mmCIF file of C-alpha atoms and ligand atoms in Angstrom:
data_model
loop_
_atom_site.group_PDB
_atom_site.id
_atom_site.type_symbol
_atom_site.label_atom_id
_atom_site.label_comp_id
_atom_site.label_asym_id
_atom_site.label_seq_id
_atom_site.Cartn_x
_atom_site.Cartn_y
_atom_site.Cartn_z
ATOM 1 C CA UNK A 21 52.644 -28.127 4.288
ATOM 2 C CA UNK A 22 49.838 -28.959 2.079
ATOM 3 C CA UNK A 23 50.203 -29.752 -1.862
ATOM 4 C CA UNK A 24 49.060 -26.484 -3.626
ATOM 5 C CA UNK A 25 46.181 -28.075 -6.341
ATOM 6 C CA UNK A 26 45.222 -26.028 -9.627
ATOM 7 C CA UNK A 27 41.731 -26.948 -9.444
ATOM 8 C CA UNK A 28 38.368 -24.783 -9.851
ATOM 9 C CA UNK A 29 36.845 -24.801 -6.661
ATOM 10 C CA UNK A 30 33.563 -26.783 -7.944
ATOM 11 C CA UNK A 31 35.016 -28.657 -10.695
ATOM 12 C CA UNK A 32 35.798 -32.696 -10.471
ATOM 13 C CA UNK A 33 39.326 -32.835 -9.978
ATOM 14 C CA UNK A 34 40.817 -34.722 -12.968
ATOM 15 C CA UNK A 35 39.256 -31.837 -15.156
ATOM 16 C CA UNK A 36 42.197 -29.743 -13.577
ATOM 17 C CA UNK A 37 40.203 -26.702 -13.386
ATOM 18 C CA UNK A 38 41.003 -23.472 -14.884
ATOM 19 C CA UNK A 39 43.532 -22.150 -12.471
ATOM 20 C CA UNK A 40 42.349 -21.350 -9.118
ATOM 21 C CA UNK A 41 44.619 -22.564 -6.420
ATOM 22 C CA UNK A 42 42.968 -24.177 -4.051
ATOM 23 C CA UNK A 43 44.627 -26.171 -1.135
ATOM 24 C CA UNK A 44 42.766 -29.098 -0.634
ATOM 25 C CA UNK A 45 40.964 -31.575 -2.808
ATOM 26 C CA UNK A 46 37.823 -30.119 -3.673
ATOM 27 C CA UNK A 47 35.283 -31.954 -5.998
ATOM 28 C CA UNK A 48 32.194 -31.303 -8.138
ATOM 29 C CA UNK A 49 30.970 -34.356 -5.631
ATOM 30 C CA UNK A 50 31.675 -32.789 -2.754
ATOM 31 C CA UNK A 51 30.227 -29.734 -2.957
ATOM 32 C CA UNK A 52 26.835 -31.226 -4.122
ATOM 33 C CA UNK A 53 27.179 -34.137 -1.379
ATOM 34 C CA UNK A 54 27.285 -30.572 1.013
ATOM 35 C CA UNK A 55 24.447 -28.793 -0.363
ATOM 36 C CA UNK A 56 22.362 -32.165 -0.123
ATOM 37 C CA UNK A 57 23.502 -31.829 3.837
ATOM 38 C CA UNK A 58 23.011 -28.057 4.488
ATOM 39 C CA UNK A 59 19.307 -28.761 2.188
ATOM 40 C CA UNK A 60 18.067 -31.899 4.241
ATOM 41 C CA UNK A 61 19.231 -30.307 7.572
ATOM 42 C CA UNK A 62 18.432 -26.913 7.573
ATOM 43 C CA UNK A 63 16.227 -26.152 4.538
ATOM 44 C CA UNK A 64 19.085 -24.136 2.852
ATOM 45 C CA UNK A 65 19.460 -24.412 -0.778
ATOM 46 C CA UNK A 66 22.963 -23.772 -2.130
ATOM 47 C CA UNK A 67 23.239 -23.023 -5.684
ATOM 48 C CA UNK A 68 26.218 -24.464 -7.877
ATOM 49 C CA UNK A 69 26.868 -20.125 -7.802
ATOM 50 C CA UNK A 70 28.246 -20.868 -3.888
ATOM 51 C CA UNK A 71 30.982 -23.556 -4.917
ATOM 52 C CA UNK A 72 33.929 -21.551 -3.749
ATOM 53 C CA UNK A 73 32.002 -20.009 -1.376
ATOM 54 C CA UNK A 74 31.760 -23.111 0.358
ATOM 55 C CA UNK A 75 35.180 -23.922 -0.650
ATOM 56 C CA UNK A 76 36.213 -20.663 1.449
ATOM 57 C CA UNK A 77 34.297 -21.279 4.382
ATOM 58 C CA UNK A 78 34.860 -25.023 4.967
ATOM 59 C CA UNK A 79 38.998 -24.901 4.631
ATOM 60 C CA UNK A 80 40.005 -23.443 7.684
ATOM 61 C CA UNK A 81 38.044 -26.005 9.571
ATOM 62 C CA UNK A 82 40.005 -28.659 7.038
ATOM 63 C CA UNK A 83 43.045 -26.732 8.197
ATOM 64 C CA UNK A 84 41.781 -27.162 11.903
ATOM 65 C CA UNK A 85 40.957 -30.694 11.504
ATOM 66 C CA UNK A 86 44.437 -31.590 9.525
ATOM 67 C CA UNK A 87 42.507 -33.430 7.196
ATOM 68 C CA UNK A 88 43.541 -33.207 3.046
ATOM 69 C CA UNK A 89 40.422 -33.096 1.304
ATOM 70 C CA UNK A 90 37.177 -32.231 1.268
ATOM 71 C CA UNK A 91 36.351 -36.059 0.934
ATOM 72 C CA UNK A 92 37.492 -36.649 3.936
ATOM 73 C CA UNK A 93 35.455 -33.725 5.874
ATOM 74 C CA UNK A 94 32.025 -34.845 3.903
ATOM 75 C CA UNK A 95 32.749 -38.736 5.871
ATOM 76 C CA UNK A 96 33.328 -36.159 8.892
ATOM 77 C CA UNK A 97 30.296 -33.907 8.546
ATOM 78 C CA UNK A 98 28.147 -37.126 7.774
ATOM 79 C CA UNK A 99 29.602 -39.112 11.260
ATOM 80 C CA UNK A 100 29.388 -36.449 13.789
ATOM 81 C CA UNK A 101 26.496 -34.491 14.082
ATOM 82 C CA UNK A 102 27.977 -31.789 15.968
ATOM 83 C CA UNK A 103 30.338 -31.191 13.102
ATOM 84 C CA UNK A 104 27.205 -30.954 10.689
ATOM 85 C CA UNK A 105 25.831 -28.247 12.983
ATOM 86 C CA UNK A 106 29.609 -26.555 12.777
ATOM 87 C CA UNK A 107 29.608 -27.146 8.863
ATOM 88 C CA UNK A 108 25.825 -25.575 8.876
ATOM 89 C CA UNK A 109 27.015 -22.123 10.990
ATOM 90 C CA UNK A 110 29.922 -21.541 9.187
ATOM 91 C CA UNK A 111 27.894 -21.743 5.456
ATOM 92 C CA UNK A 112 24.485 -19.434 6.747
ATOM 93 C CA UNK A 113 24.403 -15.746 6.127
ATOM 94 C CA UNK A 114 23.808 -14.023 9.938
ATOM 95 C CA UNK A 115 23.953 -10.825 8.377
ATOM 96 C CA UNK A 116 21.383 -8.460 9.942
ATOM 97 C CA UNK A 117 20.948 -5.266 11.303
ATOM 98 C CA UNK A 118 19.385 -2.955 14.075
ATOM 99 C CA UNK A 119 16.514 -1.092 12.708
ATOM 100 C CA UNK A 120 16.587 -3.399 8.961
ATOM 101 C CA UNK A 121 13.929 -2.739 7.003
ATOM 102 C CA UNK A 122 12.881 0.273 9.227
ATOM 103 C CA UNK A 123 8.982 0.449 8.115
ATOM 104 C CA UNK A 124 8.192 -2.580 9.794
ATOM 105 C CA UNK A 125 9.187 -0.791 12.886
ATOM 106 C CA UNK A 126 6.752 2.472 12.075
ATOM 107 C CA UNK A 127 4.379 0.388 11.077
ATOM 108 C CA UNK A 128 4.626 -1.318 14.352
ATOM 109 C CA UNK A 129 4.621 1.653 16.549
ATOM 110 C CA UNK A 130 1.752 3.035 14.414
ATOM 111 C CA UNK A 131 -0.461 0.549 14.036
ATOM 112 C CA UNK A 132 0.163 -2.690 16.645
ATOM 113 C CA UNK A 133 1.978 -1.466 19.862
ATOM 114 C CA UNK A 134 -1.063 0.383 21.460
ATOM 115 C CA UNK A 135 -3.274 -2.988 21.365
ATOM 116 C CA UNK A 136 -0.488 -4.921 22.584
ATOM 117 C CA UNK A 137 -0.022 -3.022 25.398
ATOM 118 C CA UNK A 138 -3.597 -3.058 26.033
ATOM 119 C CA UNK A 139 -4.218 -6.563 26.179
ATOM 120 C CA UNK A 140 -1.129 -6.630 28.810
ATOM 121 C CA UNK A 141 -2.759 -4.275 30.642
ATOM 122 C CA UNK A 142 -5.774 -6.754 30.813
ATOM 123 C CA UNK A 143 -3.173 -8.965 32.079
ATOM 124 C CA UNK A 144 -3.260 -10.952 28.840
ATOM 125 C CA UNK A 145 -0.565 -13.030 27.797
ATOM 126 C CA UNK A 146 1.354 -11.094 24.636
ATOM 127 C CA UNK A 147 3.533 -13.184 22.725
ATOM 128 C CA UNK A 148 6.181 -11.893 19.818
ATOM 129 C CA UNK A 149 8.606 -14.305 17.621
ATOM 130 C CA UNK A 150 11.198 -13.404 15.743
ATOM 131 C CA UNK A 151 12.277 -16.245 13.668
ATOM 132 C CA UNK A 152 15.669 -16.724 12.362
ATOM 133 C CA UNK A 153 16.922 -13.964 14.272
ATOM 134 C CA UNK A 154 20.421 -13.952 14.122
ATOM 135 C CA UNK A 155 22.163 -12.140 16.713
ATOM 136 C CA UNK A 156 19.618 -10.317 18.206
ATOM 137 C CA UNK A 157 19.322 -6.889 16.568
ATOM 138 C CA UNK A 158 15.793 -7.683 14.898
ATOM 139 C CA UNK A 159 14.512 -8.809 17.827
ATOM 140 C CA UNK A 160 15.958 -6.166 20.063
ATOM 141 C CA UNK A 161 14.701 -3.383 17.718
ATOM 142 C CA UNK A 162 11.478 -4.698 18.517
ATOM 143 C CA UNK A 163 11.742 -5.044 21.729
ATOM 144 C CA UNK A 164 12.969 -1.167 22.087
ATOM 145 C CA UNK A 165 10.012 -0.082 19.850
ATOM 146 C CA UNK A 166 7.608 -2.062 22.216
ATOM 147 C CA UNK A 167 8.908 -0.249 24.991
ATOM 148 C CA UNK A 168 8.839 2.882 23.305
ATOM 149 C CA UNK A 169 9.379 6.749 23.043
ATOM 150 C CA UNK A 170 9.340 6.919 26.879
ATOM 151 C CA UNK A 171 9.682 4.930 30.188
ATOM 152 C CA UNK A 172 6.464 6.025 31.895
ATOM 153 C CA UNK A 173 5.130 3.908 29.096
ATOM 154 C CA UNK A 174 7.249 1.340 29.485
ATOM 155 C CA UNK A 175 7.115 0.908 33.110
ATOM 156 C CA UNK A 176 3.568 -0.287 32.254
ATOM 157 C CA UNK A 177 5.157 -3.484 31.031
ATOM 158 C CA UNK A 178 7.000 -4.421 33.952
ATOM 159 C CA UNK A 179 4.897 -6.106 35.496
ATOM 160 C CA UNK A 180 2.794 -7.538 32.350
ATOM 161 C CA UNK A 181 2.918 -10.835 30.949
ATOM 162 C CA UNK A 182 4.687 -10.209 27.543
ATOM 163 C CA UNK A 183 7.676 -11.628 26.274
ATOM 164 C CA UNK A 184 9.276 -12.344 22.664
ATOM 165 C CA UNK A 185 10.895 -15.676 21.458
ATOM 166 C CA UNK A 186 14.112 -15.257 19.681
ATOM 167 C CA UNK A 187 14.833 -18.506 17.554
ATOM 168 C CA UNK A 188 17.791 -19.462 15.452
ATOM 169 C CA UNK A 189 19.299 -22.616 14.251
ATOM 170 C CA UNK A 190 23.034 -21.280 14.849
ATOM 171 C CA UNK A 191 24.386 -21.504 18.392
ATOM 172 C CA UNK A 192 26.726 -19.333 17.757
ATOM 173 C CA UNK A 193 24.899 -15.885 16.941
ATOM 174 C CA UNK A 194 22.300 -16.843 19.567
ATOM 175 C CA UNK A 195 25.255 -16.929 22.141
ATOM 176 C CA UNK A 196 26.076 -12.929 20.780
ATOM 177 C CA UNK A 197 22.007 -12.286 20.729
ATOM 178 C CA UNK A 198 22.035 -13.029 24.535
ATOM 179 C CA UNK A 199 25.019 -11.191 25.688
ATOM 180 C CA UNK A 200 23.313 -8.108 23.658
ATOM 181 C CA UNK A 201 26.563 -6.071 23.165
ATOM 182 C CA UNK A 202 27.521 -4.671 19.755
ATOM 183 C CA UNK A 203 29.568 -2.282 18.146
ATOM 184 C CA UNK A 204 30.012 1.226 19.019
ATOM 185 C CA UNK A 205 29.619 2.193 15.179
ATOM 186 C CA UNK A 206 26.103 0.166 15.109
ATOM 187 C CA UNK A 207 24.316 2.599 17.863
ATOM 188 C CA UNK A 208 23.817 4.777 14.886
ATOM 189 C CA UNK A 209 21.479 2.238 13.608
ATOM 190 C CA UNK A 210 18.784 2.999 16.315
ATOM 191 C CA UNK A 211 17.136 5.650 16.109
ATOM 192 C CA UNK A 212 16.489 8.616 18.938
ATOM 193 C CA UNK A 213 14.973 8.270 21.441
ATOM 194 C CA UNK A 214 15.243 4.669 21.498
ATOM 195 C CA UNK A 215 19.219 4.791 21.507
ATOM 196 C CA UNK A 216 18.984 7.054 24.612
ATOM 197 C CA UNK A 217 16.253 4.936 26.584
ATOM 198 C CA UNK A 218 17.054 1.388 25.841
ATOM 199 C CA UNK A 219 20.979 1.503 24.819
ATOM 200 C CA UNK A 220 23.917 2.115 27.257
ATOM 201 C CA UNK A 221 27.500 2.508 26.453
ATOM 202 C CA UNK A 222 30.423 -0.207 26.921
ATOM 203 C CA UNK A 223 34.011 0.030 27.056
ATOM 204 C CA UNK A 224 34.167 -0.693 23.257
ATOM 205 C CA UNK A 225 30.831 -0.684 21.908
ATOM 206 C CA UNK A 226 27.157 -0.163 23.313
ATOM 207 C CA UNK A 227 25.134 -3.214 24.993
ATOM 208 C CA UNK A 228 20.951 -3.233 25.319
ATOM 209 C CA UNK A 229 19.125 -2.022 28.785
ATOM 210 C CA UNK A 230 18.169 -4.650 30.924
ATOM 211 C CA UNK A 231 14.582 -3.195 30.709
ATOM 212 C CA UNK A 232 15.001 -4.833 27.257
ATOM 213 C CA UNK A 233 17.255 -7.482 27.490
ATOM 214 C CA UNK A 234 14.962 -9.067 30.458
ATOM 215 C CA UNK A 235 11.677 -9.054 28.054
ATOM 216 C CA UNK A 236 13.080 -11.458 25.076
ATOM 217 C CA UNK A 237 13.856 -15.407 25.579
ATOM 218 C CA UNK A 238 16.595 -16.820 23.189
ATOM 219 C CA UNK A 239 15.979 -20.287 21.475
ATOM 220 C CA UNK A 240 18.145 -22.723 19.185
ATOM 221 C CA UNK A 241 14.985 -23.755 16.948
ATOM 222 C CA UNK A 242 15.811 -25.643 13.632
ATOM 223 C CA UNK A 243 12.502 -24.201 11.225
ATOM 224 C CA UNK A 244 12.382 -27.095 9.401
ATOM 225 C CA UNK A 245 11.789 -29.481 12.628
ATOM 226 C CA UNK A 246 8.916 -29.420 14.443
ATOM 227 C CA UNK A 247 8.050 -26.225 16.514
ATOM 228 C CA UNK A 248 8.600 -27.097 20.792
ATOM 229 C CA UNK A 249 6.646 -23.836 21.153
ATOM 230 C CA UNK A 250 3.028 -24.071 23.208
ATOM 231 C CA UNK A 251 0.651 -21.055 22.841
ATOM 232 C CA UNK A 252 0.050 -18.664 19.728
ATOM 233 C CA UNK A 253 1.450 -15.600 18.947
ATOM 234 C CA UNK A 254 0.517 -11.602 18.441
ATOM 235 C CA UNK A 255 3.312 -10.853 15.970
ATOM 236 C CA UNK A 256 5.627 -13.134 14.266
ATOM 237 C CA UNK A 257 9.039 -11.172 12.501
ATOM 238 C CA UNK A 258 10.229 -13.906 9.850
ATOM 239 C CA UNK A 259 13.032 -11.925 7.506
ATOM 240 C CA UNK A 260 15.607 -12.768 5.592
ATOM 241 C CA UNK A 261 15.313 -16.334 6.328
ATOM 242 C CA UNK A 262 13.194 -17.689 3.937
ATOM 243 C CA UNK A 263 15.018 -16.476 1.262
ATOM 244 C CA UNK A 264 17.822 -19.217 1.605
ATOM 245 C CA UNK A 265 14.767 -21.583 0.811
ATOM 246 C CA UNK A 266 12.888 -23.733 -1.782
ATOM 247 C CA UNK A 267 8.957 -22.574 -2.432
ATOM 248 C CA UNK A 268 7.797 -25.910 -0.980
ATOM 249 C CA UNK A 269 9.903 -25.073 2.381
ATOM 250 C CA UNK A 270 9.135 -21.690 2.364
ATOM 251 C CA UNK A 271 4.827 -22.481 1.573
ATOM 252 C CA UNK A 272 5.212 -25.451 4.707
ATOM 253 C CA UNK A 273 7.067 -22.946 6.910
ATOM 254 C CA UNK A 274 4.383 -20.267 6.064
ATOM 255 C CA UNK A 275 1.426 -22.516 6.914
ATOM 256 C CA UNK A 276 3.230 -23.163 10.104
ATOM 257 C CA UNK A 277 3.420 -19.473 10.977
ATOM 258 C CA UNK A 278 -0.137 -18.901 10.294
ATOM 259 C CA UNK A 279 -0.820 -21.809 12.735
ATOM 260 C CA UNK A 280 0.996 -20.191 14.983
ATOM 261 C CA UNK A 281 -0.932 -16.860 14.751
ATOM 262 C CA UNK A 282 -3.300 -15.049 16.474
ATOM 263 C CA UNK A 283 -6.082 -14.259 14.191
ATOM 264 C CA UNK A 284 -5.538 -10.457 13.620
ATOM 265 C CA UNK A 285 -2.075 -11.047 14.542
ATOM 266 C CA UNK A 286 0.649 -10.008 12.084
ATOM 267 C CA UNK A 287 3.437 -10.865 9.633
ATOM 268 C CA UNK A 288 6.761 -9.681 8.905
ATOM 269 C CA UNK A 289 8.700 -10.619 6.175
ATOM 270 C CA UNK A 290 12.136 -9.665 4.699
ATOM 271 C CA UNK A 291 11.709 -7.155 1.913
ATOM 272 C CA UNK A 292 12.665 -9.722 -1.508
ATOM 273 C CA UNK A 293 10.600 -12.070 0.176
ATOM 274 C CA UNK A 294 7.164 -13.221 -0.754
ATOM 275 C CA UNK A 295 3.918 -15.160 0.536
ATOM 276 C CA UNK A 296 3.613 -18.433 -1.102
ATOM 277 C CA UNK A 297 1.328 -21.587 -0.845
ATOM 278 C CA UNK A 298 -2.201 -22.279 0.975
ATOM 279 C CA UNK A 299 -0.753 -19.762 3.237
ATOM 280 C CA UNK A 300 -1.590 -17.273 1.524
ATOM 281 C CA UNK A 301 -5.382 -17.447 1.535
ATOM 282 C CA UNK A 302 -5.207 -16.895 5.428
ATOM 283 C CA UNK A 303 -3.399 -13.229 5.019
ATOM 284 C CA UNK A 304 -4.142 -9.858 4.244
ATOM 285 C CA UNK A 305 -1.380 -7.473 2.748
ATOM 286 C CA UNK A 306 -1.978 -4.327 5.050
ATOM 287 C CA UNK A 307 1.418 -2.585 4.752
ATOM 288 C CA UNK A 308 4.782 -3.600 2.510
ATOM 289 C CA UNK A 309 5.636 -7.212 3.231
ATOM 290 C CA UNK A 310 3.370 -6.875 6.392
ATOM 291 C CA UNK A 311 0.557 -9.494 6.671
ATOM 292 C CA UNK A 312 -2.098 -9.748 8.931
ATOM 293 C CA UNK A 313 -4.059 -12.865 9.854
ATOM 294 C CA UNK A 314 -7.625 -12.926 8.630
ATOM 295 C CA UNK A 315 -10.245 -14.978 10.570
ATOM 296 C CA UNK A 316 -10.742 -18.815 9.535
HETATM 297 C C1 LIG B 690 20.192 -13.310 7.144
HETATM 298 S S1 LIG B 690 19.794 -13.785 8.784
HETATM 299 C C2 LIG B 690 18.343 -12.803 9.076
HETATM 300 C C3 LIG B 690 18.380 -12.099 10.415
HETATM 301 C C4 LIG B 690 17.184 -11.171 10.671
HETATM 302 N N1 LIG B 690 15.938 -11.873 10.619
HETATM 303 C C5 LIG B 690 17.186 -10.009 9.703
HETATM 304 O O1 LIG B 690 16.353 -9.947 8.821
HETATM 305 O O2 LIG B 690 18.066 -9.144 9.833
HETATM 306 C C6 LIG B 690 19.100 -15.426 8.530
HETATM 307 C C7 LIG B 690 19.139 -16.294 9.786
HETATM 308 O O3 LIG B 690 18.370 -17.482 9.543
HETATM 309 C C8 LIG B 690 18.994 -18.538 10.252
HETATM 310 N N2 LIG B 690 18.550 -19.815 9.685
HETATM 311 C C9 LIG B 690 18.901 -20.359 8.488
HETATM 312 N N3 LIG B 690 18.315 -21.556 8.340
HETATM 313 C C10 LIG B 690 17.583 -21.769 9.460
HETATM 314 C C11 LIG B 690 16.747 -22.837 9.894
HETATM 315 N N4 LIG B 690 16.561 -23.939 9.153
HETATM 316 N N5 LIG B 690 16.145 -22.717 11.094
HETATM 317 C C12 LIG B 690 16.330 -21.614 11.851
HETATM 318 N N6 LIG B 690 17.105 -20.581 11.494
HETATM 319 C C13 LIG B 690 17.726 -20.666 10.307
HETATM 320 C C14 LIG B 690 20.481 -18.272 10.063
HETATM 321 O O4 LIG B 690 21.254 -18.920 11.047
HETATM 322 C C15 LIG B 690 20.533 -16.755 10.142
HETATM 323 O O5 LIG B 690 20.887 -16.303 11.425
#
């Protein structure tokens, strides 16, 4: 068994800390030598706030490993990239939700849906991104809102040329994105009569229609690294993401989406999040953190 340590998780530890037992080494070093990975690999800034966070993340996979301090997984992390990528998933905040930030979705139905499905129907090619998306509810609640309040409608997309790009940087909640099952509890989330139409129940939860399921494309796509995506898009959902990063990331990653628009196409961001850099000048506010493309 391990030596029990009195150290802060965060402090250097000759200081000795003020009393928090901790079971491995765990330095002021290390946690910054961390950050600096999660920052230069996935954009994520980690304030000194997260110290025991991290600390209560990264032991079980010291405990896994059977190494003794956190020393000793930094050399690991910085040797093996598929260990940074493990260290990266386990410190990111998946949390989402089906139906989150619910406006977006009425403003969707209300004002964007009926010129999507339009252009389909002119056999153009519709294109929707939802960027950092977890494990699939964002995307899926678009996807059911797309399809809408009944199938006749629906059917019309069958055979149309529209699909939406799901993107994350974590392997691991794009894996539970694609299988599209969730909790039983979580149907309440979606609201009728999308739950009815798109949703069918599982032994222990509820999973997402095929009609839905077939319609989105699941990605591992690190933001910060260049985009392998040809073609623009109609709609680009970005929420919740940005918020983990600097204002220079965030005003590079926002130039990057506007690129990637249509003009006239729109926006989403998360709710605390805001439009920053050159971006900005290419967007119109037309709706609460919704942003739509204005003509070069
Ligand atoms: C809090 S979730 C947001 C999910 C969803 N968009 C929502 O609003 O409910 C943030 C997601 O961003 C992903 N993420 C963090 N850094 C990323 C990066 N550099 N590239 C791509 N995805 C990233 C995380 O893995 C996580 O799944």
């Amino acid at each position: 068994m391990k030596n029990m340590r009195l150290i802060q998780a965060g402090e250097p530890a000759e200081a000795g800390g003020t009393g928090a037992a901790t079971e491995y080494a765990y330095r002021k070093q290390d946690f910054e030598a961390i950050s600096a990975l999660v920052y230069d690999h996935a954009g994520i800034t980690l304030a000194d706030g997260k110290s025991t966070m991290v600390y209560s993340r990264l032991a079980k996979k010291l405990r896994a490993k059977g190494l003794d301090s956190f020393a000793d997984y930094v050399a690991l992390v910085r040797r093996d990239p598929a260990e940074l990528a493990a260290c990266i998933e386990a410190l990111t905040t998946n949390h989402t939700r089906l139906f989150r930030e619910g406006h977006h979705f009425d403003h969707f139905h209300a004002h964007v849906r009926s010129g999507l499905l339009a252009k389909a129907m002119r056999r153009s090619k519709v294109r929707l991104w939802s960027a950092g998306c977890s494990s699939g509810e964002e995307v899926y609640s678009l996807t059911m809102t797309l399809l809408g309040r009944d199938r006749e409608a629906a059917s019309m997309i069958g055979g149309a040329d529209l699909l939406l790009l799901a993107s994350d940087i974590n392997e691991r909640v794009l894996a539970l994105g694609r299988a599209a099952q969730y909790r039983g509890g979580d149907v309440t989330d979606i609201p009728e009569p999308y739950r009815s139409l798109w949703t069918q129940r599982t032994a222990d939860g509820f999973e997402i229609r095929e009609e839905a399921r077939r319609l989105v494309r699941f990605r591992q796509l690190n933001l910060l690294h260049a985009w392998p995506i040809s073609g623009q898009f109609d709609v680009i959902f970005c929420r919740n993401t940005m918020i983990y990063f600097d204002e220079e990331t965030k005003a590079r990653l926002l130039s990057g989406f506007a690129d990637r628009l249509l003009s006239g196409g729109y926006l989403y961001i998360g709710h605390s999040e805001r439009l920053v850099g050159p971006a900005t000048a290419r967007f119109k506010s037309v709706g609460q953190t919704i942003y739509q493309k204005v003509a070069a």
